[in-house]
Coordinates of C-alpha atoms in Angstrom, one line a residue:
X1 CA 90.7 71.8 47.8
X2 CA 90.0 72.0 51.6
X3 CA 91.5 68.5 52.1
X4 CA 94.7 69.7 50.3
X5 CA 94.9 72.8 52.5
X6 CA 94.6 70.7 55.7
X7 CA 97.1 68.2 54.3
X8 CA 99.6 70.9 53.6
X9 CA 99.0 72.4 57.0
X10 CA 99.6 69.1 58.7
X11 CA 102.8 68.6 56.6
X12 CA 104.1 72.1 57.5
X13 CA 103.5 71.7 61.2
X14 CA 105.1 68.2 61.2
X15 CA 108.1 69.7 59.5
X16 CA 108.4 72.4 62.2
X17 CA 108.0 69.8 65.0
X18 CA 110.8 67.7 63.4
X19 CA 113.1 70.6 63.4
X20 CA 112.5 71.1 67.1
X21 CA 113.1 67.5 67.8
X22 CA 116.3 67.5 65.6
X23 CA 117.7 70.3 67.7
X24 CA 117.7 68.1 70.8
X25 CA 115.1 70.0 72.7
X26 CA 112.6 68.1 74.8
X27 CA 111.0 71.0 76.7
X28 CA 109.6 73.9 74.7
X29 CA 108.6 77.3 76.2
X30 CA 106.3 79.4 74.0
X31 CA 105.8 83.1 74.5
X32 CA 102.3 84.4 74.8
X33 CA 101.2 86.1 71.6
X34 CA 98.4 88.8 71.4
X35 CA 98.5 89.0 67.6
X36 CA 97.9 85.3 66.6
X37 CA 97.9 81.8 68.0
X38 CA 101.5 80.8 68.8
X39 CA 100.4 77.1 68.6
X40 CA 97.4 74.9 67.9
X41 CA 96.1 71.5 69.0
X42 CA 97.7 69.7 66.1
X43 CA 101.2 71.0 66.8
X44 CA 100.8 70.1 70.5
X45 CA 99.7 66.6 69.4
X46 CA 102.8 66.1 67.2
X47 CA 105.2 67.4 70.0
X48 CA 103.6 65.2 72.6
X49 CA 104.1 62.1 70.4
X50 CA 107.8 63.1 70.0
X51 CA 108.1 63.3 73.8
X52 CA 108.5 67.1 74.0
X53 CA 106.9 69.0 76.9
X54 CA 105.3 72.3 75.9
X55 CA 104.9 75.2 78.3
X56 CA 102.6 77.7 76.7
X57 CA 101.6 81.4 77.3
X58 CA 104.9 82.5 78.9
X59 CA 104.6 86.2 79.5
X60 CA 106.9 88.5 77.5
X61 CA 108.2 90.1 80.7
X62 CA 109.3 86.7 82.0
X63 CA 111.3 85.6 79.0
X64 CA 114.5 87.3 79.9
X65 CA 114.3 86.1 83.5
X66 CA 113.6 82.5 82.5
X67 CA 116.5 82.5 80.0
X68 CA 118.9 83.8 82.6
X69 CA 117.7 81.2 85.1
X70 CA 117.9 78.2 82.7
X71 CA 120.9 79.3 80.8
X72 CA 119.2 79.2 77.4
X73 CA 118.7 81.8 74.6
X74 CA 115.4 83.0 73.2
X75 CA 114.8 82.1 69.6
X76 CA 112.5 84.1 67.3
X77 CA 112.2 81.4 64.6
X78 CA 112.5 77.7 64.5
X79 CA 115.1 77.8 61.8
X80 CA 117.4 79.6 64.4
X81 CA 117.0 76.8 66.9
X82 CA 120.4 75.1 67.6
X83 CA 121.9 73.0 70.3
X84 CA 124.1 75.8 71.6
X85 CA 121.0 77.8 72.4
X86 CA 119.4 75.2 74.7
X87 CA 119.5 75.1 78.4
X88 CA 119.9 71.9 80.4
X89 CA 118.0 70.5 83.5
X90 CA 117.7 67.1 85.1
X91 CA 113.9 67.2 85.4
X92 CA 111.0 69.4 84.3
X93 CA 107.4 68.8 85.0
X94 CA 104.2 69.9 86.6
X95 CA 103.9 70.0 90.4
X96 CA 100.8 70.8 92.5
X97 CA 101.3 73.5 95.1
X98 CA 100.6 72.2 98.6
X99 CA 97.4 73.6 100.1
X100 CA 95.9 74.5 96.7
X101 CA 95.1 72.9 93.3
X102 CA 97.3 75.2 91.3
X103 CA 100.0 73.7 89.1
X104 CA 103.3 75.2 88.3
X105 CA 106.1 74.0 86.0
X106 CA 109.2 73.2 88.1
X107 CA 112.8 72.8 86.8
X108 CA 115.3 71.0 88.9
X109 CA 119.0 70.2 88.5
X110 CA 119.7 73.1 86.1
X111 CA 123.1 72.6 84.7
X112 CA 124.1 76.3 84.3
X113 CA 121.8 78.2 86.6
X114 CA 121.9 82.0 86.5
X115 CA 122.1 84.3 89.5
X116 CA 118.4 84.6 89.8
X117 CA 115.8 83.9 92.6
X118 CA 112.1 83.1 92.5
X119 CA 109.8 84.3 95.2
X120 CA 106.4 82.5 95.1
X121 CA 103.6 84.7 96.6
X122 CA 100.4 83.3 97.9
X123 CA 97.4 85.1 99.3
X124 CA 93.7 84.7 100.1
X125 CA 92.6 87.0 97.3
X126 CA 94.0 89.2 94.5
X127 CA 94.2 92.3 96.7
X128 CA 96.3 90.7 99.4
X129 CA 98.5 89.3 96.6
X130 CA 98.9 92.6 94.9
X131 CA 99.8 94.3 98.2
X132 CA 102.4 91.6 99.0
X133 CA 103.9 92.1 95.5
X134 CA 104.2 95.8 96.0
X135 CA 105.8 95.4 99.4
X136 CA 108.5 93.0 97.9
X137 CA 109.0 95.3 95.0
X138 CA 109.6 98.3 97.3
X139 CA 112.1 96.2 99.4
X140 CA 113.9 95.2 96.2
X141 CA 114.2 98.8 95.1
X142 CA 115.7 99.8 98.5
X143 CA 118.3 97.1 98.2
X144 CA 119.0 98.1 94.6
X145 CA 119.5 101.7 95.6
X146 CA 121.9 100.6 98.4
X147 CA 123.9 98.4 96.0
X148 CA 124.2 101.2 93.4
X149 CA 125.3 103.8 96.0
X150 CA 126.5 102.3 99.2
X151 CA 125.7 105.1 101.6
X152 CA 123.0 105.3 104.3
X153 CA 121.6 108.6 105.7
X154 CA 119.1 109.4 108.4
X155 CA 115.4 109.3 107.6
X156 CA 112.4 111.2 109.0
X157 CA 113.1 114.4 107.0
X158 CA 116.5 115.0 108.6
X159 CA 118.7 115.2 105.4
X160 CA 116.3 117.6 103.7
X161 CA 116.3 120.0 106.7
X162 CA 120.1 119.8 106.9
X163 CA 120.5 120.4 103.2
X164 CA 118.0 123.3 103.4
X165 CA 119.9 124.9 106.3
X166 CA 123.3 124.6 104.5
X167 CA 121.9 126.1 101.3
X168 CA 120.4 129.1 103.2
X169 CA 123.8 129.7 104.7
X170 CA 125.4 129.5 101.3
X171 CA 122.8 131.9 99.8
X172 CA 123.7 134.6 102.4
X173 CA 127.1 134.9 100.9
X174 CA 125.7 135.5 97.4
X175 CA 124.0 138.5 95.8
X176 CA 121.5 139.0 93.1
X177 CA 119.3 136.4 91.4
X178 CA 121.6 133.5 92.5
X179 CA 120.9 134.2 96.1
X180 CA 117.1 134.3 95.6
X181 CA 117.1 131.0 93.6
X182 CA 119.2 129.1 96.1
X183 CA 117.1 130.4 99.0
X184 CA 113.9 129.3 97.2
X185 CA 115.4 125.9 96.5
X186 CA 116.3 125.6 100.2
X187 CA 112.7 126.5 101.3
X188 CA 111.3 123.9 98.8
X189 CA 113.3 121.1 100.5
X190 CA 111.4 121.8 103.7
X191 CA 108.2 120.6 102.0
X192 CA 109.3 117.0 102.6
X193 CA 109.5 117.1 106.5
X194 CA 106.4 119.4 106.4
X195 CA 104.4 116.8 104.5
X196 CA 105.7 113.9 106.6
X197 CA 104.6 115.7 109.8
X198 CA 101.2 116.5 108.3
X199 CA 100.7 112.9 107.3
X200 CA 101.6 111.8 110.9
X201 CA 98.9 114.0 112.4
X202 CA 101.4 116.4 113.9
X203 CA 101.5 120.2 113.7
X204 CA 103.8 120.7 110.6
X205 CA 104.8 124.3 111.3
X206 CA 105.9 123.5 114.9
X207 CA 107.7 120.4 113.8
X208 CA 109.7 122.0 111.0
X209 CA 110.6 124.9 113.4
X210 CA 111.9 122.4 116.0
X211 CA 113.8 120.6 113.3
X212 CA 115.5 123.8 112.2
X213 CA 116.4 124.6 115.8
X214 CA 118.0 121.2 116.5
X215 CA 119.9 121.2 113.2
X216 CA 121.3 124.7 113.9
X217 CA 122.5 123.4 117.3
X218 CA 124.4 120.7 115.5
X219 CA 122.0 117.7 115.8
X220 CA 122.3 116.6 112.1
X221 CA 120.4 113.4 112.8
X222 CA 117.2 115.1 114.1
X223 CA 114.1 113.9 112.3
X224 CA 110.4 113.2 112.8
X225 CA 109.6 110.3 115.1
X226 CA 106.1 109.5 113.8
X227 CA 105.5 106.8 116.5
X228 CA 105.8 109.2 119.4
X229 CA 105.0 112.4 117.5
X230 CA 108.2 114.1 118.6
X231 CA 111.6 115.1 117.0
X232 CA 114.2 112.5 117.8
X233 CA 117.7 111.5 116.6
X234 CA 117.1 109.1 113.7
X235 CA 120.5 107.5 114.0
X236 CA 119.6 106.4 117.6
X237 CA 116.4 104.9 116.4
X238 CA 118.0 103.2 113.4
X239 CA 115.7 105.0 111.0
X240 CA 117.9 105.0 107.9
X241 CA 117.5 105.2 104.2
X242 CA 119.7 104.8 101.1
X243 CA 121.3 108.0 99.9
X244 CA 120.1 107.3 96.3
X245 CA 116.5 107.5 97.4
X246 CA 116.8 111.2 98.5
X247 CA 119.1 112.3 95.7
X248 CA 116.9 110.7 93.0
X249 CA 113.8 112.4 94.4
X250 CA 115.5 115.8 94.5
X251 CA 117.0 115.4 91.0
X252 CA 113.7 114.3 89.5
X253 CA 111.8 117.2 91.2
X254 CA 114.5 119.7 90.0
X255 CA 114.3 118.4 86.4
X256 CA 110.5 118.7 86.5
X257 CA 110.6 122.3 87.6
X258 CA 113.3 123.2 85.0
X259 CA 111.0 121.6 82.3
X260 CA 108.0 123.6 83.5
X261 CA 110.1 126.9 83.5
X262 CA 111.0 126.3 79.9
X263 CA 107.3 126.3 78.8
X264 CA 106.6 129.6 77.0
X265 CA 102.9 129.1 76.4
X266 CA 100.0 126.7 76.8
X267 CA 97.5 125.8 74.1
X268 CA 94.2 124.7 75.6
X269 CA 92.4 122.0 73.6
X270 CA 88.8 121.1 74.3

């Protein structure tokens, strides 16, 4: 009975490999699976004999990027594999990275390359690598913010102080609860330059007071110069940031406060 089971398994795997070969694929990328083995040694043996290169354990998060890069389409089942879902490249194979023994799979001469870019990070240890990855991610987010909303504003707490000043002026012309709410919102915006000055080792109260003074005098670009511990014009120093960074932070903080204000009661669970 065991021999029959092994024979049926061999026959089933061979049939699947033949379907892959029939589709015209000669390179197979298999997504990493946490539920079960996506492949076994026998299937890799059959594919190798058919001249098909297999790249295993592709991360789920990388599948979309790889498909855009190679111009192929992900397939959930072998029965769905067809020629129109395949990508095309002149060469695919393992290459050894210079200066290390690590191997990577390299595709060259991609026929329909997508608008993607690969950045290969290398570091002496995992901590250096993780820090480099975070730095690149932050830089990409800045560029993304600038592409989505193409406006630059001064940094160093200047826009928050200016917005706070204008809101206080607007609140003076109102009465009742609206005036108190807008004034409180304006004062909350000053927490950003206050925190920035505090983190830079400066006297936050003195710095925020000086910022208010300069903005009242019309210096809308006045912000915190953390290098010299003074208040300077951010536009002169080229300290700029995308508009979307500030608006997103203020919107998120406002939504959080609104959500907290809607809470009627708390149930403490031990």
